Amino acid sequence: MDKRLIVCADDFGLTLGVNNGIVDCYKNGILRSASLLANGPELDHAVELSREQPGLDLGIHLSLNDFAPVCPEIMQDLLDGRGFFFSSYLKVIKKTCLIPGLGRRIRGEFRCQIEKILEKGVAPSHINSHKHLHLFPPLWKIVSGLAREYDIPYVRYPVERIENLSWLLKHKGNRKFGRKLLFFGAFFLFFTLWHSHGTSRSRKVVKSPDYFCGLYATGFLNEAVVSDLIKSMRPGLTELMCHPGYLDDDLKQCPTRLLHSRENEIAALCSARVKQAVKDCKVEVTSFYECR
């Protein structure tokens, strides 16, 4: 079986700098897919840029955190005092479990986000979500159902091989790495329990790549890490999640911890070393659209 790689950028539509960074990674690097943030401040700019790059494969980055809802009238239980979704994904999960009928309204909000992207003339090839909330089994059921309804072939399954976490240790060199390592270790165990309980049974009705990577390396995805991820690929289809972008003033004001790291990702995805690793490992760079 051949090794195929989909490099997919999240947050397309967040800021002008993020949008331009994603497009530069498509034009000059190994990125082929990007996920549009329906409630992103610069969604229209992202769609406009994508029309100039018709080969850039587009999907949908659903969000129940940080940003304003597309349909605020049905999402009051998940909004802060400013009318934005809560930043805490745990608060969203807690409320989803405790408030009767909230799941039905979340389905309505997700439907509004999908419809907003479709109204822009985009034919999405994949769905994922901000902070991976769709992996929570009740939300996975909603998202996978909407994917089938709207004929969107792929849904991200963000469970990464544990060995990727162990070898990432050699790339530490960051004071915050130990704390992030504990966080992602807990994240891995938490979501593994979830998917083993409910999510895995529903994976048969939607498609996901064979492997997923980039979760543990979020914020640390530099040239060396990307090269090693490529070298460690197994035969089959792998999705590499990334968050490239240029650090502009708008990004500094956004509810994200990923700032300077986004420019490191641009350098990595466009680097000669990474392109050489792709060539040496006989990896086919592809997109969700090409794998439909």
Rosetta silent file (secondary structure, phi, psi, omega in degrees, C-alpha in Angstrom):
SEQUENCE: MDKRLIVCADDFGLTLGVNNGIVDCYKNGILRSASLLANGPELDHAVELSREQPGLDLGIHLSLNDFAPVCPEIMQDLLDGRGFFFSSYLKVIKKTCLIPGLGRRIRGEFRCQIEKILEKGVAPSHINSHKHLHLFPPLWKIVSGLAREYDIPYVRYPVERIENLSWLLKHKGNRKFGRKLLFFGAFFLFFTLWHSHGTSRSRKVVKSPDYFCGLYATGFLNEAVVSDLIKSMRPGLTELMCHPGYLDDDLKQCPTRLLHSRENEIAALCSARVKQAVKDCKVEVTSFYECR
SCORE:     score description
SCORE:     0.000 S_00000001
   1 L     0.000  135.139 -179.262    0.000    0.000    0.000 S_00000001
   2 L   -73.182  157.637  174.194    1.308    3.451   -0.925 S_00000001
   3 E   -94.346  120.014  178.583    1.941    6.235    1.576 S_00000001
   4 E  -122.785  140.729 -174.038   -0.367    9.198    0.945 S_00000001
   5 E  -127.644  126.726  170.784   -0.372   12.433    2.916 S_00000001
   6 E  -107.863  115.321  173.044   -3.049   15.100    3.303 S_00000001
   7 E   -96.056  115.937 -172.540   -1.730   18.279    4.924 S_00000001
   8 E  -120.633  124.007  179.880   -4.799   20.155    6.132 S_00000001
   9 E   -93.634  131.058  173.296   -4.782   23.687    7.580 S_00000001
  10 E   -88.126  167.788  170.375   -7.358   24.715   10.156 S_00000001
  11 E    73.029   23.226  176.292   -8.695   28.256   10.771 S_00000001
  12 E   -68.668  113.182 -174.507   -9.037   29.399    7.136 S_00000001
  13 L   117.009    0.266 -177.176  -11.027   32.596    7.615 S_00000001
  14 L   -74.160  -56.879  177.016   -9.604   33.616   10.991 S_00000001
  15 L  -143.837  168.023  177.498   -7.494   36.657    9.957 S_00000001
  16 H   -61.275  -41.107 -179.552   -5.959   38.068    6.781 S_00000001
  17 H   -64.588  -41.027  176.938   -2.526   36.895    7.918 S_00000001
  18 H   -64.455  -44.972  179.582   -3.727   33.368    8.570 S_00000001
  19 H   -59.287  -47.306 -179.148   -5.499   33.264    5.204 S_00000001
  20 H   -65.454  -36.360  178.031   -2.436   34.483    3.317 S_00000001
  21 H   -64.779  -41.552  178.876   -0.191   32.051    5.159 S_00000001
  22 H   -63.224  -44.771 -179.988   -2.387   29.096    4.250 S_00000001
  23 H   -64.702  -38.495  177.928   -2.456   30.088    0.589 S_00000001
  24 H   -63.706  -36.181  177.343    1.333   30.533    0.548 S_00000001
  25 H   -68.201  -29.991  175.016    1.710   27.008    1.954 S_00000001
  26 H   -72.618  -44.468 -176.112   -0.471   25.731   -0.865 S_00000001
  27 H   -71.996  -35.196 -170.928    1.405   27.651   -3.552 S_00000001
  28 H  -118.389   -2.916 -174.745    4.928   26.988   -2.252 S_00000001
  29 L  -132.588 -150.852 -173.694    4.670   23.963    0.026 S_00000001
  30 L  -105.018    7.918  178.473    3.014   20.599    0.618 S_00000001
  31 L   -78.020  134.714  179.403   -0.368   21.834    1.859 S_00000001
  32 L  -128.166  -14.231 -176.828   -3.332   20.834   -0.304 S_00000001
  33 E  -131.946  150.612  177.234   -6.392   21.165    1.964 S_00000001
  34 E  -147.131  150.723 -176.480   -7.803   23.840    4.272 S_00000001
  35 E  -113.168  120.996 -177.178  -10.854   24.067    6.538 S_00000001
  36 E   -78.590  132.317  177.215  -13.027   27.174    6.428 S_00000001
  37 L   -89.702  103.499 -172.713  -14.135   28.710    9.721 S_00000001
  38 L   -59.777  -33.109  177.581  -17.772   29.600    9.022 S_00000001
  39 L  -103.580   24.777  176.055  -17.868   32.096   11.897 S_00000001
  40 L   -76.184  143.765 -179.151  -14.368   33.393   11.229 S_00000001
  41 L   -60.513  -27.313 -177.102  -13.935   37.187   10.972 S_00000001
  42 L  -118.538   38.622  178.697  -12.247   36.895    7.569 S_00000001
  43 H   -60.433  -46.464 -176.719  -14.270   34.106    5.965 S_00000001
  44 H   -60.646  -38.824  178.081  -15.108   36.165    2.873 S_00000001
  45 H   -64.883  -39.985  178.777  -11.428   36.949    2.305 S_00000001
  46 H   -62.656  -44.686  179.678  -10.556   33.260    2.595 S_00000001
  47 H   -63.527  -40.829  178.834  -13.199   32.295    0.031 S_00000001
  48 H   -61.894  -44.156  177.704  -11.988   35.045   -2.307 S_00000001
  49 H   -62.491  -39.864 -177.527   -8.403   33.804   -2.038 S_00000001
  50 H   -64.213  -29.963  178.663   -9.505   30.217   -2.665 S_00000001
  51 H   -68.039  -24.303  176.533  -11.132   31.233   -5.948 S_00000001
  52 H   -82.501  -11.757  179.181   -7.706   32.353   -7.127 S_00000001
  53 L  -129.179   73.571 -172.772   -6.348   28.895   -6.219 S_00000001
  54 L   -62.167  -16.778  178.201   -8.946   26.450   -7.563 S_00000001
  55 L   -82.200   -8.068  179.144   -6.758   23.465   -6.704 S_00000001
  56 L   -75.880  116.723 -178.198   -6.929   24.237   -2.988 S_00000001
  57 E   -76.380  133.484 -175.264   -9.258   21.663   -1.444 S_00000001
  58 E  -119.124  144.063  173.581  -11.738   23.135    1.057 S_00000001
  59 E  -135.435 -162.484 -174.984  -13.657   21.753    4.003 S_00000001
  60 E  -124.371  130.846  177.921  -15.489   23.068    7.069 S_00000001
  61 E  -105.974   89.890 -178.105  -14.056   23.849   10.502 S_00000001
  62 E   -66.387  147.630 -176.483  -17.108   23.720   12.782 S_00000001
  63 L  -140.745  132.200  169.629  -16.912   25.783   15.958 S_00000001
  64 L  -123.692   16.288  179.868  -18.666   25.864   19.333 S_00000001
  65 L  -133.362  146.855  163.461  -15.829   27.772   21.036 S_00000001
  66 L    76.445  -35.124 -172.259  -14.340   31.266   20.996 S_00000001
  67 L  -110.870  172.456  178.829  -16.278   32.832   18.118 S_00000001
  68 L   -77.508  142.942  178.365  -19.774   34.210   17.574 S_00000001
  69 L   -70.875  157.046  174.049  -22.436   31.702   16.467 S_00000001
  70 L   -75.884  -32.961  179.024  -23.991   31.866   13.027 S_00000001
  71 L  -122.467   77.727 -174.230  -27.438   31.417   14.626 S_00000001
  72 H   -62.619  -25.925 -175.963  -27.212   33.162   18.032 S_00000001
  73 H   -64.857  -20.738 -179.685  -30.944   32.901   18.707 S_00000001
  74 H  -107.811    0.817 -173.425  -30.650   29.141   19.323 S_00000001
  75 L  -116.996   20.956 -174.575  -27.268   29.123   21.075 S_00000001
  76 H   -57.903  -32.077 -177.978  -27.857   31.323   24.139 S_00000001
  77 H   -68.825  -15.610 -177.591  -26.883   28.546   26.566 S_00000001
  78 H  -112.485   15.129 -175.703  -23.356   28.416   25.138 S_00000001
  79 E  -109.849  145.639  174.532  -22.626   32.158   24.931 S_00000001
  80 L   -86.417 -171.227 -176.662  -20.685   34.458   27.236 S_00000001
  81 L   -66.417  -17.647  179.037  -21.601   38.049   28.040 S_00000001
  82 L   -91.209   -5.240 -176.506  -20.189   39.284   24.727 S_00000001
  83 L    87.155   16.682  177.361  -22.307   36.938   22.655 S_00000001
  84 L  -104.256  153.679  171.979  -19.355   34.632   21.853 S_00000001
  85 E   -59.818  147.713  175.071  -19.114   30.893   22.415 S_00000001
  86 L   -58.458  148.114  176.411  -17.335   29.923   25.642 S_00000001
  87 L   -76.109  -30.935 -176.273  -13.598   29.288   25.253 S_00000001
  88 L   -76.732  118.558  177.081  -13.721   26.201   27.478 S_00000001
  89 H   -72.073  -26.708  177.616  -14.576   23.054   25.552 S_00000001
  90 H   -66.518  -35.426  177.366  -15.244   21.300   28.881 S_00000001
  91 H   -66.278  -39.092  178.027  -17.986   23.838   29.632 S_00000001
  92 H   -63.753  -43.873  179.922  -19.574   23.118   26.259 S_00000001
  93 H   -63.678  -44.030 -179.885  -19.452   19.377   26.912 S_00000001
  94 H   -59.617  -47.231 -178.697  -20.897   19.783   30.407 S_00000001
  95 H   -66.835  -35.722  177.858  -23.800   21.905   29.172 S_00000001
  96 H   -61.097  -36.567 -179.161  -24.456   19.513   26.285 S_00000001
  97 H   -76.620  -30.855 -170.266  -24.858   16.700   28.801 S_00000001
  98 H   -99.580  -24.902 -174.755  -26.990   18.622   31.295 S_00000001
  99 L   -97.368  115.133 -179.617  -29.310   20.866   29.255 S_00000001
 100 L   -60.113  135.337  176.185  -32.233   19.022   27.633 S_00000001
 101 L    81.536   -3.773 -178.005  -32.572   19.701   23.923 S_00000001
 102 H   -67.503  -35.320  177.883  -29.208   21.457   23.586 S_00000001
 103 H   -58.793  -39.442  178.477  -27.901   18.761   21.255 S_00000001
 104 H   -64.133  -38.476  179.697  -30.769   19.449   18.866 S_00000001
 105 H   -73.654  -32.700  174.286  -29.923   23.157   18.869 S_00000001
 106 H   -63.129  -41.014  175.685  -26.232   22.419   18.333 S_00000001
 107 H   -57.554  -40.777  178.483  -27.249   20.417   15.287 S_00000001
 108 H   -64.420  -40.196  177.649  -29.109   23.502   14.093 S_00000001
 109 H   -65.876  -44.548  177.627  -26.049   25.726   14.612 S_00000001
 110 H   -61.444  -39.483  177.953  -23.800   23.270   12.781 S_00000001
 111 H   -62.362  -41.161  177.904  -26.326   23.122    9.976 S_00000001
 112 H   -63.294  -39.191  178.754  -26.245   26.946    9.769 S_00000001
 113 H   -65.404  -42.639  177.830  -22.440   26.888    9.606 S_00000001
 114 H   -63.437  -46.503 -179.650  -22.483   24.313    6.806 S_00000001
 115 H   -60.964  -36.379  179.389  -25.154   26.217    4.893 S_00000001
 116 H   -62.907  -40.342  177.390  -23.129   29.427    5.213 S_00000001
 117 H   -67.709  -42.561  179.803  -20.151   27.741    3.553 S_00000001
 118 H   -62.551  -36.847  179.670  -22.335   26.237    0.835 S_00000001
 119 H   -64.775  -19.426  177.208  -23.833   29.658    0.102 S_00000001
 120 L   -82.135    0.447 -179.808  -20.305   30.847   -0.720 S_00000001
 121 L    85.619   15.720 -179.213  -20.206   28.374   -3.599 S_00000001
 122 L   -92.025  137.302  173.572  -17.884   25.944   -1.809 S_00000001
 123 L  -107.411   91.592 -172.324  -18.279   22.171   -2.232 S_00000001
 124 L   -68.394  140.323  179.668  -16.657   20.911    0.998 S_00000001
 125 L  -100.850  -11.479 -174.866  -14.752   17.639    0.948 S_00000001
 126 E  -157.220  161.812  175.856  -14.289   17.267    4.708 S_00000001
 127 E  -131.793  138.751  166.658  -15.436   18.368    8.160 S_00000001
 128 E  -142.884 -168.418 -177.460  -13.496   18.882   11.374 S_00000001
 129 E  -147.720  154.594  175.924  -13.985   21.095   14.415 S_00000001
 130 H   -65.724  127.786 -178.144  -12.351   23.717   16.579 S_00000001
 131 H    61.851   18.662  172.950  -10.700   22.049   19.592 S_00000001
 132 H    59.455   29.308 -176.997  -11.834   18.663   18.194 S_00000001
 133 H   -62.090  -25.054 -176.862  -15.184   18.885   19.982 S_00000001
 134 H   -68.996   -9.620  177.403  -16.848   16.662   17.399 S_00000001
 135 H   -76.197  -18.297  173.870  -14.991   13.663   18.833 S_00000001
 136 L   -61.991  121.529 -168.715  -17.295   13.821   21.873 S_00000001
 137 H   -47.182  -45.773  178.506  -19.702   10.953   21.000 S_00000001
 138 H   -61.453  -35.449  178.847  -23.002   12.943   21.061 S_00000001
 139 H   -78.053  -32.756  175.094  -21.433   15.595   18.818 S_00000001
 140 H   -59.637  -42.206  179.537  -19.764   12.957   16.632 S_00000001
 141 H   -61.628  -40.849  178.524  -23.200   11.500   15.972 S_00000001
 142 H   -64.671  -48.839 -174.735  -24.487   14.951   14.974 S_00000001
 143 H   -68.359  -43.505  179.783  -21.513   15.772   12.738 S_00000001
 144 H   -64.515  -35.429  176.612  -21.337   12.375   11.038 S_00000001
 145 H   -65.627  -41.627  178.005  -25.074   12.577   10.360 S_00000001
 146 H   -68.191  -35.534  177.209  -24.726   16.022    8.803 S_00000001
 147 H   -60.699  -43.254  177.366  -21.755   14.830    6.743 S_00000001
 148 H   -65.745  -42.629 -177.922  -23.911   12.078    5.258 S_00000001
 149 H   -61.636  -41.048 -176.675  -26.819   14.459    4.712 S_00000001
 150 L   -96.796    9.158  176.939  -24.691   17.003    2.844 S_00000001
 151 L    56.928   46.241  174.889  -22.600   14.356    1.042 S_00000001
 152 L  -100.165  114.552 -165.704  -19.335   15.484    2.650 S_00000001
 153 L   -66.898  -40.627 -169.596  -17.054   12.437    2.378 S_00000001
 154 E  -113.885  138.933  171.546  -14.515   12.844    5.186 S_00000001
 155 E  -123.408  128.680 -178.769  -14.800   13.580    8.913 S_00000001
 156 L   -62.456  137.259  174.654  -11.605   14.098   10.898 S_00000001
 157 L  -119.350   89.080 -167.509  -10.835   11.425   13.483 S_00000001
 158 L   -84.817   56.572  173.202   -8.212   13.157   15.660 S_00000001
 159 L  -111.106  117.461 -171.408   -6.826   10.194   17.597 S_00000001
 160 L  -103.405  149.882  177.124   -3.065   10.032   17.150 S_00000001
 161 L   -59.379  134.369 -176.280   -0.655    7.138   17.636 S_00000001
 162 H   -65.061  -27.430  179.424    0.828    7.279   21.138 S_00000001
 163 H   -64.753  -25.437  176.193    4.336    6.684   19.765 S_00000001
 164 H   -63.288  -31.230  178.624    4.174   10.106   18.116 S_00000001
 165 H   -72.118  -37.688 -177.384    4.032   11.596   21.592 S_00000001
 166 H   -69.675  -44.160 -178.180    7.061    9.657   22.797 S_00000001
 167 H   -77.574  -15.769  176.793    9.427   10.570   19.974 S_00000001
 168 H   -65.689  -19.518  178.714    8.307   14.189   20.084 S_00000001
 169 H   -55.503  -34.140 -177.172   10.277   14.426   23.344 S_00000001
 170 H   -70.626  -12.350  178.437   13.493   14.747   21.394 S_00000001
 171 H  -101.892   17.698 -173.052   12.198   17.978   19.873 S_00000001
 172 L   -59.746 -102.826  177.919   11.423   19.635   23.203 S_00000001
 173 L    66.240   18.212  179.187   13.673   22.657   23.831 S_00000001
 174 L  -133.774  131.868 -175.429   10.684   24.670   25.058 S_00000001
 175 L   -60.261  -28.357 -177.254   10.004   25.506   28.712 S_00000001
 176 L   -89.167    0.800 -172.657    6.312   24.867   28.286 S_00000001
 177 H   -64.131  -41.796 -178.699    6.787   21.488   26.649 S_00000001
 178 H   -58.789  -42.761  178.933    6.435   19.455   29.851 S_00000001
 179 H   -65.366  -41.706  178.548    3.097   21.062   30.649 S_00000001
 180 H   -66.450  -35.751  179.384    1.878   20.528   27.091 S_00000001
 181 H   -61.944  -43.900  177.597    3.056   16.926   27.215 S_00000001
 182 H   -64.015  -40.896 -179.597    0.920   16.279   30.288 S_00000001
 183 H   -61.421  -48.705 -177.217   -2.030   18.055   28.688 S_00000001
 184 H   -71.397  -29.792  174.397   -1.876   16.026   25.493 S_00000001
 185 H   -62.760  -44.422  177.556   -1.315   12.815   27.417 S_00000001
 186 H   -65.218  -40.866  178.642   -4.519   13.512   29.356 S_00000001
 187 H   -58.950  -45.329 -178.263   -6.269   14.534   26.145 S_00000001
 188 H   -60.808  -48.555 -178.577   -5.263   11.281   24.491 S_00000001
 189 H   -64.737  -41.892 -178.560   -6.533    9.121   27.359 S_00000001
 190 H   -59.948  -52.260 -176.873   -9.724   11.154   27.746 S_00000001
 191 H   -74.745  -26.880  175.722  -10.746   10.967   24.105 S_00000001
 192 H   -63.363  -42.069  176.622   -9.601    7.365   23.724 S_00000001
 193 H   -62.205  -42.292  179.935  -12.087    6.387   26.422 S_00000001
 194 H   -61.074  -51.727 -173.714  -14.778    8.416   24.682 S_00000001
 195 H   -68.504  -31.070  178.407  -14.244    6.976   21.229 S_00000001
 196 H   -68.665  -25.886 -179.524  -14.014    3.406   22.548 S_00000001
 197 H   -80.980  -42.592 -173.284  -17.397    3.910   24.209 S_00000001
 198 H  -138.198  -35.096 -171.590  -19.371    5.453   21.382 S_00000001
 199 H   -69.781  -41.336 -173.481  -17.489    7.053   18.542 S_00000001
 200 H   -60.874  -32.036 -178.144  -15.784    4.001   17.064 S_00000001
 201 H   -67.992  -24.820 -177.821  -19.086    2.253   16.389 S_00000001
 202 H   -98.250    1.051 -179.291  -20.221    5.110   14.160 S_00000001
 203 H   -69.110  -19.740 -177.300  -16.990    5.470   12.184 S_00000001
 204 H   -68.618  -19.632 -174.876  -18.232    2.925    9.683 S_00000001
 205 H   -93.326   -9.377  174.441  -20.772    5.376    8.270 S_00000001
 206 L  -133.164  161.973 -179.921  -18.256    8.132    7.399 S_00000001
 207 E   -98.167  144.748  171.194  -14.732    8.091    6.035 S_00000001
 208 L  -140.796  152.059  174.540  -11.606    9.213    7.853 S_00000001
 209 L   -57.264  159.907 -178.978   -7.942    8.837    6.891 S_00000001
 210 L   -64.860  -34.784 -177.248   -6.199    5.742    8.227 S_00000001
 211 E  -136.021  154.594  178.430   -3.925    7.820   10.451 S_00000001
 212 E  -132.721  141.003  175.874   -3.936   11.273   11.998 S_00000001
 213 E  -149.121  164.344 -178.755   -1.039   13.371   13.282 S_00000001
 214 L   112.848  -15.136  179.372   -0.262   16.913   14.351 S_00000001
 215 L   -66.217  -53.748 -177.669   -2.250   16.978   17.585 S_00000001
 216 L   -64.245  -30.125 -176.066    0.702   16.386   19.919 S_00000001
 217 L   -91.085    7.076  179.691    2.900   18.731   17.903 S_00000001
 218 L   -58.399  123.242 -175.542    0.423   21.629   17.942 S_00000001
 219 L    92.007  -11.745 -179.190    2.510   24.705   18.656 S_00000001
 220 L  -126.634   17.129 -171.960    5.753   22.809   17.937 S_00000001
 221 L   -82.425   83.633  179.455    5.267   21.912   14.282 S_00000001
 222 L  -105.862 -173.529 -176.214    8.591   23.010   12.831 S_00000001
 223 H   -58.185  -44.723 -178.004   10.736   21.723    9.985 S_00000001
 224 H   -65.250  -43.047 -178.732   12.346   18.951   12.029 S_00000001
 225 H   -66.214  -44.629  179.122    9.048   17.688   13.446 S_00000001
 226 H   -62.190  -42.362  178.954    7.289   17.667   10.063 S_00000001
 227 H   -59.785  -44.697 -179.401   10.229   15.837    8.495 S_00000001
 228 H   -68.782  -35.487  175.718   10.165   13.188   11.216 S_00000001
 229 H   -61.572  -40.869  178.617    6.401   12.783   10.947 S_00000001
 230 H   -65.473  -42.835 -179.284    6.803   12.123    7.244 S_00000001
 231 H   -66.702  -25.515 -178.437    9.606    9.632    7.865 S_00000001
 232 L   -92.188    1.523 -177.484    7.460    7.782   10.431 S_00000001
 233 L   -61.971  143.769  174.461    4.424    7.451    8.139 S_00000001
 234 L   -98.491  160.931  174.582    2.891    4.025    7.638 S_00000001
 235 L   -57.886  139.707 -177.162    1.384    2.789    4.366 S_00000001
 236 E   124.288 -167.042 -177.227   -2.098    4.187    3.878 S_00000001
 237 E  -102.080  124.696 -179.626   -3.675    7.640    4.065 S_00000001
 238 E  -118.493  135.320  170.875   -2.441   10.052    6.766 S_00000001
 239 E  -102.863  128.693  173.442   -3.832   13.470    7.674 S_00000001
 240 E  -107.321  112.146  177.090   -1.406   16.025    9.107 S_00000001
 241 E   -79.377  139.761  178.743   -3.258   18.830   10.894 S_00000001
 242 E  -146.897  167.125 -178.331   -1.566   22.229   10.865 S_00000001
 243 L  -138.487   62.673 -179.817   -2.211   25.895   11.717 S_00000001
 244 L   -75.207  158.029  177.111   -0.023   28.057    9.440 S_00000001
 245 L   167.590  159.325  174.879   -0.423   31.819    9.239 S_00000001
 246 L   -92.817  138.580 -177.878    1.302   35.171    9.437 S_00000001
 247 L   -79.224  102.745  177.220    1.205   36.923   12.797 S_00000001
 248 L  -111.556  175.124 -177.130   -0.764   40.125   12.251 S_00000001
 249 H   -61.250  -36.563 -179.677   -2.401   42.506   14.721 S_00000001
 250 H   -65.078  -38.997  179.514   -5.791   40.824   14.318 S_00000001
 251 H   -63.999  -37.042  179.229   -4.341   37.431   15.220 S_00000001
 252 H   -62.199  -24.337 -179.522   -2.850   38.900   18.401 S_00000001
 253 L   -93.346   -5.370 -177.564   -6.387   39.851   19.435 S_00000001
 254 L   -81.892  153.350  177.890   -7.879   36.429   18.655 S_00000001
 255 L   -77.442   68.967 -179.945   -8.626   33.815   21.330 S_00000001
 256 L  -143.581  142.935  175.321   -5.752   31.535   20.298 S_00000001
 257 L   -87.948   -9.546 -176.715   -2.451   30.514   21.850 S_00000001
 258 L   -89.671  100.034 -177.451   -1.019   29.787   18.395 S_00000001
 259 L  -118.100  -87.956 -179.641    0.783   32.976   17.389 S_00000001
 260 H   -62.245  -28.263 -178.673    4.479   32.835   16.410 S_00000001
 261 H   -61.944  -26.070 -179.466    4.185   29.079   15.907 S_00000001
 262 H   -65.915  -37.204  177.965    2.012   29.686   12.840 S_00000001
 263 H   -71.485  -32.753  174.239    4.903   31.347   11.006 S_00000001
 264 H   -62.155  -35.721  179.923    7.168   28.438   11.984 S_00000001
 265 H   -70.021  -37.086  175.334    4.667   26.137   10.308 S_00000001
 266 H   -59.047  -48.137 -179.990    4.745   28.157    7.093 S_00000001
 267 H   -59.855  -39.720 -178.278    8.531   27.824    7.029 S_00000001
 268 H   -68.220  -48.479 -174.818    8.277   24.086    7.704 S_00000001
 269 H   -69.193  -20.073 -179.995    5.618   23.248    5.131 S_00000001
 270 L  -103.941    3.804 -171.720    7.460   25.205    2.430 S_00000001
 271 L   -78.718  151.979  177.062   10.981   24.046    3.318 S_00000001
 272 H   -65.380  -34.951 -179.214   13.325   22.160    1.016 S_00000001
 273 H   -63.249  -43.451 -179.925   14.082   19.681    3.823 S_00000001
 274 H   -68.219  -41.786  178.030   10.417   18.686    4.170 S_00000001
 275 H   -63.176  -35.794  177.859    9.963   18.409    0.407 S_00000001
 276 H   -68.549  -37.423  176.978   13.044   16.199    0.254 S_00000001
 277 H   -62.572  -40.562  176.631   11.628   13.974    3.020 S_00000001
 278 H   -58.994  -44.674 -179.122    8.446   13.565    0.975 S_00000001
 279 H   -67.707  -46.808 -177.184   10.528   12.559   -2.029 S_00000001
 280 H   -63.799  -34.731 -176.998   12.890   10.247   -0.126 S_00000001
 281 L   -90.828    4.609  178.516   10.034    8.438    1.626 S_00000001
 282 L    54.278   48.843 -179.807    8.060    8.073   -1.610 S_00000001
 283 E   -97.213  132.546  175.005    5.052    9.870   -0.132 S_00000001
 284 E   -91.079  117.650  176.389    2.244   11.052   -2.387 S_00000001
 285 E   -82.719  125.766 -174.221    0.966   14.484   -1.316 S_00000001
 286 E  -140.625 -165.029 -179.101   -2.770   14.606   -1.964 S_00000001
 287 L  -142.628  167.534  175.924   -6.039   16.154   -0.725 S_00000001
 288 L   -61.315  -40.470 -178.479   -9.427   15.043    0.579 S_00000001
 289 H   -60.971  -42.930 -178.793  -10.988   15.989   -2.756 S_00000001
 290 H   -69.724  -19.347 -179.153   -8.568   13.790   -4.686 S_00000001
 291 H  -100.679    9.560 -179.343   -9.332   10.887   -2.321 S_00000001
 292 L   -56.418    0.000    0.000  -13.120   11.090   -2.617 S_00000001
